[in-house]
XYZ file of C-alpha atoms in Angstrom:
458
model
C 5.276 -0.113 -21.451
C 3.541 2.894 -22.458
C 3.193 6.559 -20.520
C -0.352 5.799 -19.840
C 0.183 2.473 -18.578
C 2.362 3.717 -15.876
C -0.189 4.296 -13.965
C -1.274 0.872 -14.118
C 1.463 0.145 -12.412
C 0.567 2.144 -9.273
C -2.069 -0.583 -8.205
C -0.180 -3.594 -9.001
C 0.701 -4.074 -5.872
C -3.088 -4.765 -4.782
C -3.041 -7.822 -6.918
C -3.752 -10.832 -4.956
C -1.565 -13.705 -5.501
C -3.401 -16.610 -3.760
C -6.300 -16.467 -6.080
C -6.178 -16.503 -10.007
C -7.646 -13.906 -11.666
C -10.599 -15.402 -14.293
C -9.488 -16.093 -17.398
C -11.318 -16.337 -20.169
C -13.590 -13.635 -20.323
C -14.873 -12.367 -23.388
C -13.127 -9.228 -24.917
C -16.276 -8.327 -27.032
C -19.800 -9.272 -27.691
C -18.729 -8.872 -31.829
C -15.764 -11.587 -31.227
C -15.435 -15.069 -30.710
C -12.717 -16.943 -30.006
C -12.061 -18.892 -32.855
C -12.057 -22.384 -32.855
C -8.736 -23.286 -34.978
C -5.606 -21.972 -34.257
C -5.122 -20.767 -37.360
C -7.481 -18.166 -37.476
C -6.331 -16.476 -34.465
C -4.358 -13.095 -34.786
C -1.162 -13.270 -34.122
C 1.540 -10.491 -32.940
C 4.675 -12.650 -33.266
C 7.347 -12.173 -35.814
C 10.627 -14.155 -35.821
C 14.047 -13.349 -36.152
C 15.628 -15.783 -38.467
C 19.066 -17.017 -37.016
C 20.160 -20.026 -34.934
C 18.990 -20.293 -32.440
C 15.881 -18.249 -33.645
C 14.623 -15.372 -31.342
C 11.206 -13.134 -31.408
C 9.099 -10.083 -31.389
C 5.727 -10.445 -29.880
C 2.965 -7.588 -29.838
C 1.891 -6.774 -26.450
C -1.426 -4.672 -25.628
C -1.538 -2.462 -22.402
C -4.800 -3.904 -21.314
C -5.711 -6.694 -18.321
C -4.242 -9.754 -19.901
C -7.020 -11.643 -18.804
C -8.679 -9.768 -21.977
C -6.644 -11.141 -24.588
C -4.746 -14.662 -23.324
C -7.260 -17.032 -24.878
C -7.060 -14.780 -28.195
C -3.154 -15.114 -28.380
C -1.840 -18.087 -30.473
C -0.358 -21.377 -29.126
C 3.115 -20.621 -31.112
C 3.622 -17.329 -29.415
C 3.360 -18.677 -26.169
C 5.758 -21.417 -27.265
C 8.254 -19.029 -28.772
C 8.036 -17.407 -24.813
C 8.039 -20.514 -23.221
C 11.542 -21.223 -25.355
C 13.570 -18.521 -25.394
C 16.474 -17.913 -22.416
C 16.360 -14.269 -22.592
C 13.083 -12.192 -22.346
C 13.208 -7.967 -23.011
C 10.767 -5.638 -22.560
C 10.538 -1.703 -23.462
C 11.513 -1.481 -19.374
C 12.334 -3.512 -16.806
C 9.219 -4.116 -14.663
C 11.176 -5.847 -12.151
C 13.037 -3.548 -11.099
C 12.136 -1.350 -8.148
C 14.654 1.423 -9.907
C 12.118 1.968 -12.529
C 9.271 2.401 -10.297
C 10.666 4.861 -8.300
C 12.395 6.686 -11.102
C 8.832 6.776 -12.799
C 7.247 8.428 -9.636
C 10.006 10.923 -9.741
C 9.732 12.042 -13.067
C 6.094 13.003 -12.861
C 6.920 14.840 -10.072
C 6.508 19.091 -10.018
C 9.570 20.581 -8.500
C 10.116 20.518 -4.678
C 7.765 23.281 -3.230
C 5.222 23.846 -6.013
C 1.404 22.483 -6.464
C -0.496 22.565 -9.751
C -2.415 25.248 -7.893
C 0.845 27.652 -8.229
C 1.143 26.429 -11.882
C -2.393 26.228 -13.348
C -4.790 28.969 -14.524
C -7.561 29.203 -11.954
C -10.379 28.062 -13.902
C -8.584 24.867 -15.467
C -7.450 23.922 -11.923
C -10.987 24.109 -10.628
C -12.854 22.461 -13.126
C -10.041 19.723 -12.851
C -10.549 19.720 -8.821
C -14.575 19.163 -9.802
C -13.657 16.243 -11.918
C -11.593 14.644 -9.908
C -14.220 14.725 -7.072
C -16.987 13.756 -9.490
C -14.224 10.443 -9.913
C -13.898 10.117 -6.285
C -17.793 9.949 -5.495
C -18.386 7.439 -8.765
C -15.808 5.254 -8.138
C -17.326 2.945 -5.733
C -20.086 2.513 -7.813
C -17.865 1.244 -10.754
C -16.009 -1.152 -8.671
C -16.679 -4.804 -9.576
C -17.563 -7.366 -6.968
C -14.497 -9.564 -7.930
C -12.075 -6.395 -6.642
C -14.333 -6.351 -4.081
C -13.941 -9.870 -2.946
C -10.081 -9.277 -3.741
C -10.003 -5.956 -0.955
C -9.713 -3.595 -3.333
C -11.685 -0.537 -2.302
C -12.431 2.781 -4.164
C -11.216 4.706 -1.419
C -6.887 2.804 -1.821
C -7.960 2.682 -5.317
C -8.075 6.093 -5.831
C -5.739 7.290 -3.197
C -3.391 5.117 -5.263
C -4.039 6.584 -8.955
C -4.485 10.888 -7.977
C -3.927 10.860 -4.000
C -0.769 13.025 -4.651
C -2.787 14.866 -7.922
C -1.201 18.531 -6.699
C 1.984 17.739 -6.941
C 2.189 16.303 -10.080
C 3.331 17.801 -13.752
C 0.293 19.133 -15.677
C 0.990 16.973 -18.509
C 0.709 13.519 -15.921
C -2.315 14.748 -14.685
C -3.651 14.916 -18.167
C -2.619 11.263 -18.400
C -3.791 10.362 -15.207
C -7.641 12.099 -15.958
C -7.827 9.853 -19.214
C -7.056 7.134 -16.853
C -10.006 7.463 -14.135
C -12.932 6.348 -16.655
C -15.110 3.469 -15.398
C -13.604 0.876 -18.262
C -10.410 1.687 -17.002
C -11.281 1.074 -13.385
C -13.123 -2.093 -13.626
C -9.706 -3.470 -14.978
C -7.755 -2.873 -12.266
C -6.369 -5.366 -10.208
C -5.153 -7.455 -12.989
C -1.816 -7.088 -14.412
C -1.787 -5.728 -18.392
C -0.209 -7.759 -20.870
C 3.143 -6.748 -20.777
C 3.518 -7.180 -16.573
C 2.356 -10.569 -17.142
C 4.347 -11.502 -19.048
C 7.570 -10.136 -17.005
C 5.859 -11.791 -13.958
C 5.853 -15.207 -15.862
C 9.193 -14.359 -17.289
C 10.769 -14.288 -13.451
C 8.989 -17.120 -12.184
C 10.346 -19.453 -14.434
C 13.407 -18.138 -13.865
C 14.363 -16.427 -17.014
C 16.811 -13.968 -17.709
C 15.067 -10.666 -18.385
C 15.814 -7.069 -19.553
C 15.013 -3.979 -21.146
C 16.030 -1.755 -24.386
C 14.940 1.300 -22.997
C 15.733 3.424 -19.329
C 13.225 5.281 -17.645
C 14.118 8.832 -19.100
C 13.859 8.192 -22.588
C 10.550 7.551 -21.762
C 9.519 9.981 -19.163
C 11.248 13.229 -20.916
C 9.440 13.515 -23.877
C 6.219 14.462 -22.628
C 7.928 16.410 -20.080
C 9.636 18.564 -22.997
C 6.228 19.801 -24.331
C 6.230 23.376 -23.819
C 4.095 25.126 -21.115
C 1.496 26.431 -23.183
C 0.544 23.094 -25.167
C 0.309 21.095 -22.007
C -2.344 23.478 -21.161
C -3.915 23.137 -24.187
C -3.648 19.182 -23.575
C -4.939 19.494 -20.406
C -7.897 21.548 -21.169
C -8.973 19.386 -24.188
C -8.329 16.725 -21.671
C -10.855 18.053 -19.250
C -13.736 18.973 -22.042
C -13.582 15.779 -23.512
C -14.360 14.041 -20.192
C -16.945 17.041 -19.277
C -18.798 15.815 -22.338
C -18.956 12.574 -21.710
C -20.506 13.346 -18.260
C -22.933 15.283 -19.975
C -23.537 12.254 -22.854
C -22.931 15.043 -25.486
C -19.474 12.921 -26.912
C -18.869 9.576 -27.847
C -14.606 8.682 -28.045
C -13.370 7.988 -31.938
C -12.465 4.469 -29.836
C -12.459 2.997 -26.555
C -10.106 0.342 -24.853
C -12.754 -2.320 -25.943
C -12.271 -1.383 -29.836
C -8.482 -1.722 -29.124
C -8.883 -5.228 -27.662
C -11.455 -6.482 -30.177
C -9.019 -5.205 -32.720
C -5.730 -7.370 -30.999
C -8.149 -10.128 -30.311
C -9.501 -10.311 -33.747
C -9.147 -7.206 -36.220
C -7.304 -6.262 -38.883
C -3.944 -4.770 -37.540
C -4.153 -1.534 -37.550
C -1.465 1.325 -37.101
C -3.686 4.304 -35.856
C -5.036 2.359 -33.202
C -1.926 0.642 -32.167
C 0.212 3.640 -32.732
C -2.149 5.648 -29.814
C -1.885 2.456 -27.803
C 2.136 2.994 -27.961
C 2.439 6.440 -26.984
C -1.023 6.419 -25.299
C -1.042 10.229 -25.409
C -4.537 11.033 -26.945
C -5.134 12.685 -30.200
C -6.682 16.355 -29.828
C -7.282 16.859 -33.520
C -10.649 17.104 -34.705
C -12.790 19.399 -37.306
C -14.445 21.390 -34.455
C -11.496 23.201 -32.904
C -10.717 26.668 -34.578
C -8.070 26.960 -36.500
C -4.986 28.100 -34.356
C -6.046 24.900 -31.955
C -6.095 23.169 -34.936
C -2.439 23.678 -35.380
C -1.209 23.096 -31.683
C -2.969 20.035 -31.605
C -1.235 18.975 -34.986
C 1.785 19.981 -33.333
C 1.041 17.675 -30.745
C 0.546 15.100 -32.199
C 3.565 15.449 -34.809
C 5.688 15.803 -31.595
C 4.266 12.893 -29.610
C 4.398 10.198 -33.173
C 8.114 11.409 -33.581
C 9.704 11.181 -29.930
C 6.971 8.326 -28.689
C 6.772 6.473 -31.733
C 9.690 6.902 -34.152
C 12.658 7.805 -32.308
C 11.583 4.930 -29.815
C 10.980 2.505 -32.574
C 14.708 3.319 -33.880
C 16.582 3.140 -30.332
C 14.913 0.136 -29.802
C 15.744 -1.787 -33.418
C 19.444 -1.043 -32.486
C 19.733 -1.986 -28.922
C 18.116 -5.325 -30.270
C 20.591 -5.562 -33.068
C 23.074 -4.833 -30.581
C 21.848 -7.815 -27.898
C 21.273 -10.274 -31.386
C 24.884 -9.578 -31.894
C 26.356 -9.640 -28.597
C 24.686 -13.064 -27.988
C 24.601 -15.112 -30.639
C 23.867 -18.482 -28.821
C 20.689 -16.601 -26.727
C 17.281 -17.046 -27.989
C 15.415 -13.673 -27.554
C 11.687 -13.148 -26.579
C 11.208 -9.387 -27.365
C 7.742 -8.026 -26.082
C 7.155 -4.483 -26.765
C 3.981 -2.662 -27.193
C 2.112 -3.843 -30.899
C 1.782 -0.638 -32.375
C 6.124 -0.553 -32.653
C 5.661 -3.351 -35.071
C 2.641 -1.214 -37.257
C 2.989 1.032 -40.182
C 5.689 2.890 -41.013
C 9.573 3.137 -39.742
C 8.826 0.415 -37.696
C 11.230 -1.905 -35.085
C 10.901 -4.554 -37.616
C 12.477 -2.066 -40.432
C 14.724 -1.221 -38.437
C 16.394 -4.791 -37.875
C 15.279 -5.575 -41.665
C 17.832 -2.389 -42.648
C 20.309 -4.200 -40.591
C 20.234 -7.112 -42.648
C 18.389 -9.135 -40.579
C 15.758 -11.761 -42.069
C 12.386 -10.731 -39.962
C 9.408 -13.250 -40.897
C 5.886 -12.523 -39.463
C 5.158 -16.415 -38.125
C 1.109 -16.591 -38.585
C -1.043 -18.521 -35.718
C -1.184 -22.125 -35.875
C 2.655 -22.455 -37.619
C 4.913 -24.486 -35.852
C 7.915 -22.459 -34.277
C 11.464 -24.467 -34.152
C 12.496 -26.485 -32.137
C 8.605 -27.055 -30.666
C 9.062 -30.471 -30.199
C 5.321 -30.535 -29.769
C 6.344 -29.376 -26.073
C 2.917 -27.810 -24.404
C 3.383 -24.268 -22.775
C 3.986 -24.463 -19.445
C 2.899 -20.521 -18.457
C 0.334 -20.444 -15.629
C -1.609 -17.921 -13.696
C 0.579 -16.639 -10.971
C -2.246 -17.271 -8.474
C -2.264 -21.082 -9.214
C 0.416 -21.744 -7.223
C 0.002 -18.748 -4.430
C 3.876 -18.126 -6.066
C 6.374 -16.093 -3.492
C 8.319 -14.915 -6.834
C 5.069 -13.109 -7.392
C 4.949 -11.621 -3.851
C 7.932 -11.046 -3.738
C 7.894 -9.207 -7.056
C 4.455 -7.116 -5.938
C 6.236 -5.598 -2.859
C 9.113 -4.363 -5.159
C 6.899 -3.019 -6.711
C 5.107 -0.576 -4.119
C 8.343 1.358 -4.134
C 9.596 1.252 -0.936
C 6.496 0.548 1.401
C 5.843 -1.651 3.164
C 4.133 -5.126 1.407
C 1.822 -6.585 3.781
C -0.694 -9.793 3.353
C -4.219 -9.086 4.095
C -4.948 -11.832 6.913
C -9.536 -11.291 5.629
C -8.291 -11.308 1.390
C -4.905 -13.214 1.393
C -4.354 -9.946 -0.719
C -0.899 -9.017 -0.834
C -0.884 -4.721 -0.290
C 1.156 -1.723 0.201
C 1.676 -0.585 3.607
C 1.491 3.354 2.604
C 1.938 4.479 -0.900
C 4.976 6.325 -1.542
C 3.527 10.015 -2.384
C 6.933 10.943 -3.324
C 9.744 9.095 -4.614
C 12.578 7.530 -2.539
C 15.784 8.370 -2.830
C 17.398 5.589 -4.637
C 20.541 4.294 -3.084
C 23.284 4.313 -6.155
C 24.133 0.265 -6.079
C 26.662 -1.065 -9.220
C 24.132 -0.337 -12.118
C 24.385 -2.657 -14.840
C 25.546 -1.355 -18.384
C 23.087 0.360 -19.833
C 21.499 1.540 -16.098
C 22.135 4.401 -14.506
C 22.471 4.538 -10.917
C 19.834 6.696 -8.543
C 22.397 10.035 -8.088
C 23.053 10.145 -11.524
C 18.662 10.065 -12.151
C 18.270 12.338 -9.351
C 20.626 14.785 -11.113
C 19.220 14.976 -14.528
C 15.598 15.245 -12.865
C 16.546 18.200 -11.059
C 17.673 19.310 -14.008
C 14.621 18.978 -16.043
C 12.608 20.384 -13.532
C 14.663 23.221 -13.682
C 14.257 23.700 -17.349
C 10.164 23.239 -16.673
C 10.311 25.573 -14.247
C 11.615 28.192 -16.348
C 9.336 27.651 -19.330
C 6.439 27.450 -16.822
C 7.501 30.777 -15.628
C 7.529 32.730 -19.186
C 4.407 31.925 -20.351
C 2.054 32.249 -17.266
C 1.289 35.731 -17.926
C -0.120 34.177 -21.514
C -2.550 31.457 -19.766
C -4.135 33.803 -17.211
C -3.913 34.021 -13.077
C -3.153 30.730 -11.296
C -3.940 30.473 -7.574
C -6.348 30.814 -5.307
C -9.879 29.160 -3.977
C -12.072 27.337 -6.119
């Protein structure tokens, strides 16, 4: 899971789970599902030991998009293995409400107190422009699911003030018609954990919350303004029709669905923080978006890439009868420095297994993953209203919809039950928030007389 696709996460809970989302729908007009097996692209590599275990490329996209593109022997390989990892533990109402918390401003502040005037109000302006469109981008199947514009958005930026600049940022990139029509459907990677729990498997993660979260919250003050406002003229001129995006989330499924696997794209799709270098920015932009981006490809990318390879060489080691279903975001496994090169230092035999190869142990055996909906499953409901962090999950008596109450605007205190090793309990999270929000606070405060007056009406 990827800092952009948090936010996905926030209307998960709207997902209905008496009816099945539709499957099968193309991902491009330029790509056909192929008829043979074989010529599918495939995002599975396997770890050579007995009993074998995997890695599997996930995309952060609806995985309606891309299930009929993913190869029979991947699903097998899932279908297979005991143990199933992901980059976090989506099943776990912990890292939902530790999530909330870390995009959180400190207690008492608004991005009115933080943000130059003129970048607040254009951002106000765009967020209304969002608010008014929205209902016309809605689809008639989230429609027919109860999923208005109105919770929709009120879900996504109803507590916009009181988040961290650089979130916001995030969050803006978020609000674009493509990425509205998908939601309501869980991405790849939640799917997969959702499918993981109903059949019962054992499931984990190689990474906690922070080592996510506080990287983009350690960008200094004066980049995440520059972020924010390249953030907010990008979208301005797409309003206006005066920009068309390098690539859109429909290049990055065509790609996964039938490309040629490519790092940029899949490295963006990783950290999901988007690239602000281009020829037109004068040259001491130039540079802080370089900056940027070098920051962003080292702590999102790299460093992740190389915690991850050794808390799976750890698990491979620790349990050596346990076969392993790793799913983590594709663009880990692209390029350079890479979770595969990592485990390959190790000294572990990592073999990319092509579509249409038989896996071991098969035995011919059919996968048995279904849609959630099929069978109305209370695992699934049960795992929706974890995850509207601590409301209330009710079922819609007109939708069969199962919904939040009230969205938490604000995380809740999480009691500090036994954490398992490698967790840490909610105090000890609560602690080291504080703390960075103590160190933003004071970097926020030494540059403001650099980025202009903040405050006041619009």
């Amino acid at each position: 899971m990827s800092p952009w696709g948090w936010f996905l996460l926030q209307t998960l809970c709207l997902l209905p789970t008496g009816a099945a989302p539709r499957r099968g729908a193309p991902a491009s007009a330029n790509c056909e599902l192929k008829p043979q097996q074989s010529e599918l692209n495939s995002f599975l590599w396997t770890i050579k030991r007995d009993p074998p275990s995997y890695f599997f490329g996930t995309i952060h996209v609806p995985y309606t998009r891309v299930w009929d593109f993913i190869p029979d022997n991947s699903k097998e390989a899932f279908q297979q293995s005991s143990i199933v990892y992901f980059e976090l533990d989506l099943t776990d109402p912990y890292t939902i409400s530790a999530l909330t918390s870390c995009q959180m401003l400190p207690q008492g502040e608004n991005l009115q107190d933080v943000l130059p005037r003129d970048i607040y109000c254009r951002l106000k302006r765009h967020l209304e422009y969002v608010k008014l469109m929205m209902p016309s981008w809605m689809t008639p199947d989230q429609r027919g699911k109860g999923l208005y514009a109105d919770y929709l958005f009120n879900a996504i930026a109803g507590n916009w003030e009181r988040k961290r600049p650089v979130w916001v940022m995030l969050m803006v990139n978020s609000l674009t018609e493509v990425d509205i029509k998908s939601r309501g459907v869980p991405v790849l990677d939640l799917y997969l954990a959702q499918e993981a729990e109903r059949l019962r498997k054992q499931t984990g993660a190689v990474e906690k919350v922070e080592e996510q979260c506080h990287p983009l919250n350690g960008l200094n003050f004066s980049q995440v303004i520059f972020a924010l406002n390249q953030t907010l003229l990008q979208q301005e001129s797409l309003r206006a029709g005066s920009l068309q995006i390098p690539y859109t989330t429909e290049d990055l499924i065509k790609h996964y669905n039938c490309g040629d696997l490519s790092s940029v794209i899949f490295s963006h799709d990783s950290s999901q923080v988007p690239n602000f270098i281009n020829a037109t920015l004068p040259p001491q932009e130039r540079v802080t978006a370089q900056e940027i981006d070098s920051y962003f490809r080292q702590e999102l990318i790299y460093k992740r890439n190389e915690r991850m390879g050794k808390r799976v060489k750890a698990l491979l080691e620790e349990f050596p009868d346990k076969g392993f279903f790793f799913a983590f975001g594709a663009g880990h496994f692209m390029g350079n420095n890479t979770v595969l090169d990592v485990l390959r230092r190790e000294g572990y035999e990592v073999e990319h297994a092509p579509a249409g190869r038989p896996i071991n142990n098969s035995g011919g055996q059919k996968s048995k993953i279904k849609v959630l909906g099929d069978e109305k499953s209370l695992v699934g409901a049960r795992l929706l209203c974890h995850l509207c962090s601590g409301s209330a999950c009710l079922r819609s008596a007109g939708t069969g919809s199962w919904v939040c109450g009230a969205l938490a605007v604000a995380s809740p205190r999480v009691p500090a039950w036994k954490c398992p090793p490698g967790r840490r309990s909610g105090a000890e999270v609560s602690e080291e928030t504080e703390a960075a929000a103590a160190t933003a606070k004071a970097a926020a405060s030494a540059v403001q007389r650099s980025v202009g007056p903040t405050g006041g009406e619009c």
